[in-house]
mmCIF file of C-alpha atoms in Angstrom:
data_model
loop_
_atom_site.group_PDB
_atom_site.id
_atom_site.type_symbol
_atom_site.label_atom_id
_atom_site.label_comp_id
_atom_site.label_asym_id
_atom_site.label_seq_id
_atom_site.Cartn_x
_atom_site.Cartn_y
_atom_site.Cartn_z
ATOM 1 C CA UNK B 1 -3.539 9.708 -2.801
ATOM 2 C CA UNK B 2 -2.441 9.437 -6.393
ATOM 3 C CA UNK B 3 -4.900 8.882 -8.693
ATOM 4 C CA UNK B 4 -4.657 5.248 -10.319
ATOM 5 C CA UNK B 5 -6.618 2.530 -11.529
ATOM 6 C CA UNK B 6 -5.089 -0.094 -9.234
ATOM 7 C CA UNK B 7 -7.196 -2.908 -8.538
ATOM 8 C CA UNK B 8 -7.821 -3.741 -4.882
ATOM 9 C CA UNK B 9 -7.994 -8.263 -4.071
ATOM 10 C CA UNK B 10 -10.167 -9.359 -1.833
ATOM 11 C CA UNK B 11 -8.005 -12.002 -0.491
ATOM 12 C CA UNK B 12 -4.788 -11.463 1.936
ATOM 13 C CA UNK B 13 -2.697 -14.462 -0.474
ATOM 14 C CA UNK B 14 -2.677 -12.290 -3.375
ATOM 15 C CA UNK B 15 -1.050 -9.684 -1.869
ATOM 16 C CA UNK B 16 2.964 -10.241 -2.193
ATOM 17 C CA UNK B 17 2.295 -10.499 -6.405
ATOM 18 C CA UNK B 18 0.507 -7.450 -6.242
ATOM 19 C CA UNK B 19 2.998 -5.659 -3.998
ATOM 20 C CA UNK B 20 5.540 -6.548 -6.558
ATOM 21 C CA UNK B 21 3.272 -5.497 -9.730
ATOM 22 C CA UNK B 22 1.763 -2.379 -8.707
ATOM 23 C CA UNK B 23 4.101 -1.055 -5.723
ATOM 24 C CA UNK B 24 7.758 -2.159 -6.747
ATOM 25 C CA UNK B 25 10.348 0.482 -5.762
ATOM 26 C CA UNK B 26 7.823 2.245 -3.463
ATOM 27 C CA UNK B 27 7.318 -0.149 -1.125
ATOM 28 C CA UNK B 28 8.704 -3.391 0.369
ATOM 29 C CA UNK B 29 6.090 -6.405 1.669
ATOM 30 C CA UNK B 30 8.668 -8.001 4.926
ATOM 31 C CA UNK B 31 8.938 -11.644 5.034
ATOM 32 C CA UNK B 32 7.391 -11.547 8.312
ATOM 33 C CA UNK B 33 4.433 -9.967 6.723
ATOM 34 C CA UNK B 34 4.144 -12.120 3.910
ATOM 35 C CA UNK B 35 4.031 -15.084 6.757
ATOM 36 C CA UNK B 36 1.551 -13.741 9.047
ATOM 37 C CA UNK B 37 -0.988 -13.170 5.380
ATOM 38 C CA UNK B 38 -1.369 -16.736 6.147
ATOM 39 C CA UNK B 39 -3.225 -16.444 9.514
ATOM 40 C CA UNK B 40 -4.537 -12.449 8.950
ATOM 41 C CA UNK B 41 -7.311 -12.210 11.062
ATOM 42 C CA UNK B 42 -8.296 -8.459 9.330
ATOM 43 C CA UNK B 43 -11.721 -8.139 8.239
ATOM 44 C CA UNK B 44 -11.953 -5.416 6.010
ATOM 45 C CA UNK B 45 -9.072 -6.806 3.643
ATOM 46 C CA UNK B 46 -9.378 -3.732 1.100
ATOM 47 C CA UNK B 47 -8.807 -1.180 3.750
ATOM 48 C CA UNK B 48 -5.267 -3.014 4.371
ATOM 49 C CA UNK B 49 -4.373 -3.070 0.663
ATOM 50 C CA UNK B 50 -5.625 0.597 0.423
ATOM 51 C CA UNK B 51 -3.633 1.572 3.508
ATOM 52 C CA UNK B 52 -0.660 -0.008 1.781
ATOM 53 C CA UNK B 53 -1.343 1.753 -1.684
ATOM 54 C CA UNK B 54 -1.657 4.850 0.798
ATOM 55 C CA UNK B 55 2.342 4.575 2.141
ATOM 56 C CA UNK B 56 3.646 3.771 -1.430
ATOM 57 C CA UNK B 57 2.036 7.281 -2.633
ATOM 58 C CA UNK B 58 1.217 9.970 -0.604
ATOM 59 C CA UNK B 59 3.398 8.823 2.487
ATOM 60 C CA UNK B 60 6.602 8.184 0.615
ATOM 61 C CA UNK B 61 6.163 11.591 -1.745
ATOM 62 C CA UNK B 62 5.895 13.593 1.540
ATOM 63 C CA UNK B 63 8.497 11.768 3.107
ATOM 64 C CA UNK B 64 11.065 12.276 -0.208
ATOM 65 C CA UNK B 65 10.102 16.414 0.117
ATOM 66 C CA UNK B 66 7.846 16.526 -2.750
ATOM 67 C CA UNK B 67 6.065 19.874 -3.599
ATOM 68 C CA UNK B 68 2.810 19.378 -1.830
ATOM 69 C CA UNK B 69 3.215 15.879 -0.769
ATOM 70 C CA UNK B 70 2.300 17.163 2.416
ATOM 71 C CA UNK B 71 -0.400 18.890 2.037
ATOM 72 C CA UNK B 72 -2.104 16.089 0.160
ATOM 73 C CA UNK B 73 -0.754 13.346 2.935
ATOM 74 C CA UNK B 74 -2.804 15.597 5.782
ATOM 75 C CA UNK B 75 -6.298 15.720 3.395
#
């Protein structure tokens, strides 16, 4: 994915602000989603915020036809 100095929480609650700060017109946290952070039963938190960092990058830039978006989407 891009490379960026985005910090990763280690808490589920502090995810909506950081969707906002870091992944505003890439990506959208659901309402539902924000709701069920309250009772997330994930264990490897950072792999969840990483996974969303993932979709606001490399998944949207392949999906918007960018010149090797794809490429670096399949690595």
């Amino acid at each position: 994915h891009e490379k960026t100095e985005i910090p990763i929480p280690d808490h589920f609650n502090d995810m909506p602000d950081w969707v906002e700060q870091y992944l505003s017109g890439r990506l959208i946290l659901h309402s539902r989603a924000k709701r069920g952070l309250k009772t997330a039963g994930y264990k490897d938190v950072h792999l969840v915020y990483e996974s969303l960092l993932l979709l606001a990058t490399s998944y949207r830039n392949m999906r918007l036809n960018k010149p090797e978006a794809k490429e670096e989407w399949e690595m």
